[in-house]
XYZ file of C-alpha atoms in Angstrom:
352
model
C -73.823 -15.258 -14.488
C -74.687 -11.645 -12.530
C -73.444 -8.614 -14.757
C -70.948 -7.805 -11.545
C -69.459 -11.577 -12.012
C -69.070 -10.808 -15.754
C -67.639 -7.417 -15.421
C -64.998 -9.063 -12.914
C -64.024 -11.737 -15.336
C -63.543 -9.692 -18.380
C -61.427 -7.427 -16.100
C -59.259 -10.432 -14.821
C -58.561 -11.954 -18.372
C -57.610 -8.254 -20.045
C -55.162 -7.684 -16.726
C -53.725 -11.550 -17.761
C -53.413 -10.584 -21.628
C -51.993 -7.154 -20.943
C -48.975 -8.672 -18.355
C -48.212 -11.964 -21.424
C -48.079 -8.656 -23.854
C -45.769 -7.182 -21.706
C -43.138 -9.712 -20.986
C -43.381 -10.543 -24.355
C -42.073 -7.497 -25.764
C -39.583 -6.963 -22.867
C -37.810 -10.407 -24.020
C -37.701 -8.954 -27.496
C -35.477 -6.193 -26.233
C -31.691 -6.854 -25.684
C -31.067 -6.300 -21.834
C -28.319 -4.515 -22.127
C -30.270 -1.736 -24.010
C -32.641 -1.096 -21.239
C -30.290 -0.380 -18.383
C -30.116 2.177 -16.095
C -27.240 3.702 -14.205
C -28.490 2.598 -11.020
C -28.764 -1.006 -12.368
C -25.838 -1.603 -14.090
C -23.022 -2.470 -11.073
C -20.387 -4.730 -10.376
C -16.850 -4.396 -12.494
C -16.631 -0.429 -13.508
C -15.762 1.090 -17.201
C -13.381 3.496 -17.311
C -14.223 6.687 -15.507
C -13.504 9.932 -17.618
C -10.615 11.200 -15.434
C -8.957 7.681 -15.778
C -8.920 8.177 -19.807
C -5.462 9.992 -20.761
C -4.684 12.993 -22.488
C -5.378 12.328 -26.431
C -4.531 14.914 -29.186
C -7.681 16.739 -31.071
C -6.989 14.229 -34.258
C -7.102 11.105 -31.646
C -9.576 12.292 -29.769
C -12.161 12.354 -32.870
C -10.613 9.071 -34.256
C -12.090 7.930 -30.880
C -15.857 9.395 -30.699
C -16.243 8.645 -34.238
C -15.206 4.748 -32.650
C -17.868 5.048 -30.030
C -20.192 6.263 -32.481
C -19.550 3.156 -35.391
C -19.766 0.666 -32.335
C -22.967 1.957 -30.885
C -24.479 1.882 -34.314
C -23.870 -2.145 -34.743
C -26.164 -4.750 -33.947
C -25.397 -6.852 -30.820
C -23.461 -9.895 -32.490
C -21.463 -7.274 -34.668
C -20.367 -5.929 -31.573
C -19.263 -8.752 -29.767
C -17.333 -9.833 -33.490
C -15.499 -6.870 -32.726
C -14.860 -6.993 -29.039
C -13.351 -10.373 -29.910
C -11.204 -8.918 -32.540
C -9.674 -6.475 -30.181
C -8.977 -8.808 -27.282
C -10.053 -6.421 -24.541
C -12.600 -3.454 -23.752
C -12.083 0.000 -25.705
C -10.547 2.408 -23.416
C -13.548 4.414 -24.233
C -15.925 1.629 -23.525
C -19.078 2.029 -22.450
C -21.040 -0.158 -20.109
C -22.903 -2.407 -22.994
C -19.147 -3.321 -24.486
C -18.107 -5.241 -21.114
C -21.562 -6.873 -21.134
C -21.612 -8.289 -24.557
C -17.594 -8.820 -23.703
C -18.784 -11.721 -21.619
C -19.358 -13.558 -25.079
C -15.715 -13.614 -26.132
C -13.863 -16.016 -25.653
C -11.397 -14.188 -24.343
C -12.956 -12.435 -20.923
C -12.188 -13.448 -17.990
C -8.796 -15.157 -18.669
C -5.688 -15.143 -17.398
C -3.559 -12.298 -18.350
C 0.223 -12.914 -19.875
C 2.439 -10.967 -16.642
C 5.274 -9.923 -18.781
C 3.394 -8.505 -21.276
C 0.826 -6.617 -19.065
C 4.318 -5.307 -17.443
C 6.259 -3.909 -19.940
C 7.012 -0.938 -19.769
C 4.831 -0.214 -16.784
C 6.120 0.474 -13.312
C 5.031 -2.062 -10.816
C 2.718 -0.273 -8.891
C -1.092 -0.771 -7.657
C -2.842 2.509 -9.879
C -5.903 3.198 -11.151
C -4.510 2.604 -14.857
C -3.668 -0.922 -14.019
C -6.729 -1.695 -12.551
C -8.622 -0.403 -15.058
C -6.446 -2.293 -17.658
C -7.819 -5.018 -15.726
C -11.137 -4.897 -15.584
C -10.891 -4.311 -19.637
C -10.113 -8.138 -20.182
C -12.634 -9.369 -17.261
C -10.058 -9.447 -14.358
C -10.474 -8.567 -10.670
C -6.622 -7.908 -10.073
C -3.819 -6.866 -12.761
C -1.878 -10.532 -13.165
C 1.289 -10.755 -10.645
C 4.690 -9.192 -11.766
C 6.284 -11.880 -9.781
C 5.517 -14.941 -7.608
C 5.490 -14.410 -3.980
C 6.849 -17.680 -2.471
C 5.146 -16.946 1.146
C 1.643 -16.768 -0.440
C 2.810 -20.502 -2.343
C -0.107 -21.867 0.249
C -3.082 -19.415 -1.143
C -5.398 -20.811 -4.012
C -4.172 -20.041 -7.384
C -7.343 -21.241 -8.784
C -9.674 -18.631 -10.385
C -12.851 -17.509 -9.362
C -15.404 -15.360 -9.629
C -15.269 -12.053 -8.173
C -18.623 -10.738 -8.587
C -21.631 -10.427 -10.645
C -23.365 -13.649 -12.755
C -23.608 -11.791 -16.413
C -26.297 -12.503 -18.301
C -29.737 -10.827 -17.105
C -27.938 -9.764 -13.571
C -26.834 -7.205 -15.227
C -23.608 -7.315 -13.223
C -20.521 -7.869 -15.381
C -18.518 -11.289 -13.768
C -14.760 -10.097 -13.348
C -12.381 -13.192 -12.115
C -9.451 -13.379 -9.732
C -8.005 -16.185 -7.680
C -6.940 -16.108 -3.892
C -2.682 -16.067 -4.273
C -3.794 -12.712 -6.595
C -6.165 -11.366 -4.061
C -3.052 -11.653 -1.328
C -0.498 -10.963 -3.585
C -2.019 -6.852 -3.970
C -3.438 -6.659 -0.405
C 0.588 -7.153 0.874
C 1.817 -5.628 -1.797
C -0.124 -1.912 -1.031
C 0.748 -2.096 2.258
C 4.563 -2.544 1.690
C 5.606 -1.008 -1.327
C 5.779 2.833 -2.338
C 1.773 4.031 -3.752
C 1.649 5.866 -6.683
C 2.534 10.014 -6.772
C -0.959 10.549 -7.501
C -2.458 8.344 -4.345
C -0.177 9.683 -2.134
C -0.899 13.818 -3.014
C -4.216 12.636 -2.474
C -3.906 11.243 0.717
C -1.516 13.433 2.400
C -3.864 16.670 1.077
C -6.958 15.016 2.375
C -4.932 14.867 5.943
C -3.971 18.188 5.807
C -6.994 20.085 5.354
C -8.629 18.306 7.872
C -5.856 19.353 10.177
C -5.449 22.802 9.257
C -9.269 22.777 9.910
C -8.715 21.068 13.344
C -5.948 23.680 14.337
C -8.368 26.635 13.461
C -11.256 25.372 15.103
C -8.742 24.845 18.856
C -7.383 28.181 18.132
C -10.357 29.932 17.302
C -12.974 28.058 19.138
C -17.009 29.002 17.445
C -18.550 31.038 19.255
C -21.029 29.151 21.219
C -24.713 30.897 22.956
C -23.669 30.580 26.707
C -26.990 29.177 27.915
C -26.075 26.153 25.387
C -22.290 25.848 25.350
C -21.353 24.432 29.271
C -24.108 22.087 29.103
C -23.362 20.713 25.521
C -19.590 21.266 26.486
C -18.346 22.051 23.697
C -14.250 22.035 23.960
C -12.500 21.596 20.759
C -9.828 19.189 20.904
C -6.168 19.835 19.515
C -4.932 18.960 16.472
C -3.250 15.219 16.570
C -0.764 13.622 13.630
C -1.857 10.509 16.147
C -4.378 8.552 13.305
C -2.375 9.793 10.041
C 0.509 7.690 11.368
C -0.981 4.806 12.143
C -2.453 5.129 9.214
C 0.497 5.424 7.614
C 2.319 2.636 9.250
C -0.648 0.192 8.132
C -0.856 1.302 4.200
C 3.265 2.621 3.994
C 2.434 5.681 3.417
C 5.525 7.958 3.804
C 5.728 9.643 7.282
C 8.152 12.121 6.255
C 4.370 13.870 4.725
C 3.206 13.665 8.361
C 4.365 17.003 10.514
C 3.236 20.961 11.203
C 5.180 22.804 7.954
C 4.019 19.753 5.014
C 0.365 20.421 6.117
C 0.715 24.107 5.969
C 2.457 23.951 2.289
C -0.207 21.459 1.424
C -2.798 23.483 2.235
C -0.755 26.813 0.219
C -0.339 24.838 -2.753
C -3.885 23.339 -2.533
C -5.646 26.859 -2.388
C -3.295 28.452 -4.443
C -4.938 25.565 -7.364
C -8.394 26.242 -6.118
C -8.359 30.287 -6.348
C -6.024 30.104 -9.651
C -9.029 27.818 -11.416
C -12.383 28.931 -9.761
C -12.143 32.099 -7.779
C -9.570 34.606 -9.837
C -11.884 34.637 -12.462
C -14.750 36.157 -10.910
C -12.766 38.112 -8.694
C -13.976 41.530 -9.957
C -17.685 40.430 -10.491
C -18.182 38.735 -7.098
C -16.475 39.899 -4.122
C -18.751 37.853 -1.931
C -17.288 34.399 -3.241
C -13.437 35.519 -2.811
C -14.299 36.434 0.585
C -15.946 33.526 1.442
C -13.218 31.701 0.001
C -10.623 33.033 2.016
C -12.611 31.709 5.358
C -11.529 28.359 4.377
C -8.104 30.126 4.094
C -5.840 29.459 7.314
C -2.619 30.521 5.838
C -1.728 34.043 4.643
C -3.602 35.288 1.897
C -0.709 36.485 0.122
C 0.782 32.911 -0.430
C -2.356 32.087 -2.107
C -2.534 35.571 -4.272
C 0.858 36.321 -4.792
C 3.453 34.514 -6.628
C 5.761 31.841 -4.484
C 9.480 32.268 -3.550
C 12.174 29.965 -4.604
C 12.410 29.377 -0.738
C 8.383 28.770 -0.522
C 8.677 26.144 -2.906
C 11.687 24.314 -1.631
C 9.329 24.259 1.979
C 6.960 22.582 -0.225
C 9.043 19.950 -1.474
C 10.827 19.221 1.512
C 8.762 15.756 2.414
C 9.335 15.254 -1.167
C 12.706 15.055 -1.469
C 13.477 13.639 2.054
C 10.765 11.060 1.202
C 12.701 9.621 -2.205
C 16.300 10.104 -0.321
C 14.962 7.175 1.899
C 13.680 5.504 -1.097
C 16.820 5.602 -2.947
C 18.872 4.700 0.328
C 16.711 1.503 1.433
C 17.701 1.123 -2.160
C 13.851 0.974 -4.101
C 13.950 0.649 -7.911
C 15.231 3.970 -9.559
C 12.193 3.675 -12.110
C 9.369 4.787 -8.944
C 12.011 7.811 -7.598
C 11.761 8.380 -11.406
C 8.226 8.522 -11.686
C 7.780 10.473 -8.483
C 10.478 13.178 -9.743
C 8.501 13.843 -13.452
C 5.413 13.841 -11.274
C 6.142 16.284 -8.669
C 8.536 17.966 -10.610
C 11.694 17.320 -9.200
C 14.789 17.791 -10.735
C 17.897 15.132 -9.301
C 19.698 18.685 -8.332
C 16.868 18.514 -6.067
C 17.766 15.336 -4.144
C 21.432 15.994 -4.502
C 22.035 19.106 -3.417
C 19.249 19.506 -0.476
C 20.507 19.892 2.957
C 16.961 20.430 4.547
C 15.942 17.487 7.275
C 12.466 16.664 8.403
C 12.453 14.350 11.458
């Protein structure tokens, strides 16, 4: 053989040998030990913001538990998950994958036990708790006769487990239909409503500002581009509220005005005020995004201001009570929004 052919043969053999050794070494490493953020998709573990506040002593215990789990072998960790009956509230991604090997993963949850002591609404907490058991949805709190024709058989929601690097979760068509209908016909969690109102208010106030104070455009191009800010409108918000059962009481000029006031006050106290003396430019930039009286952001609010900011909430809770919704909803809203019973009883303010 020629020297060139011998060299090519040796190079090819070395390449094949290297690939075989690499594959063998990969096979010896458990798949969950090499996961990256981009590879792990599917059932999400709890986000940090979803984890309830715990006192420092308990948090130290949780951190210690997590450290101890990390030191376990895969089999020991699976045995622990089997005994726990769910992924821990501070579970890591690897816990969700290993939980697939337990006897309880993906099994249906007892509805009465799951909802005991809970308010029945579809919030982040119940979604998280369902996922910690391998379920795509929380159990239905009651049977809806209108959905009797929907299949109650479980099926896989996503992932193939194992080497797919995507944890499996399970659900039925009836569960999916139940929660889709529930979201569109029942009260939303207070944090969900507040977030929705805030997003709409900020967009509305920005559109209003642009309409009342159009941006300066180079006249050489302005006419050609036909830049004409549109007047702000509640149309899209009203349609979305009707489809997804958000309170229409919050869709009006006053509510959006006071929602921005409260949101900007919070942002100012948290992110701007500490730097006010050392970085005045930061303050100037901040107030360019504020479309209300500056004093409402920097000075204490009056009782009338607070009453105006809460007017839509009071109107909404009054309607829920008039429609005979369970008091557990109303009490949860009052607690989340710092309202009292006297606010509902004594208030004579009305919103159209």
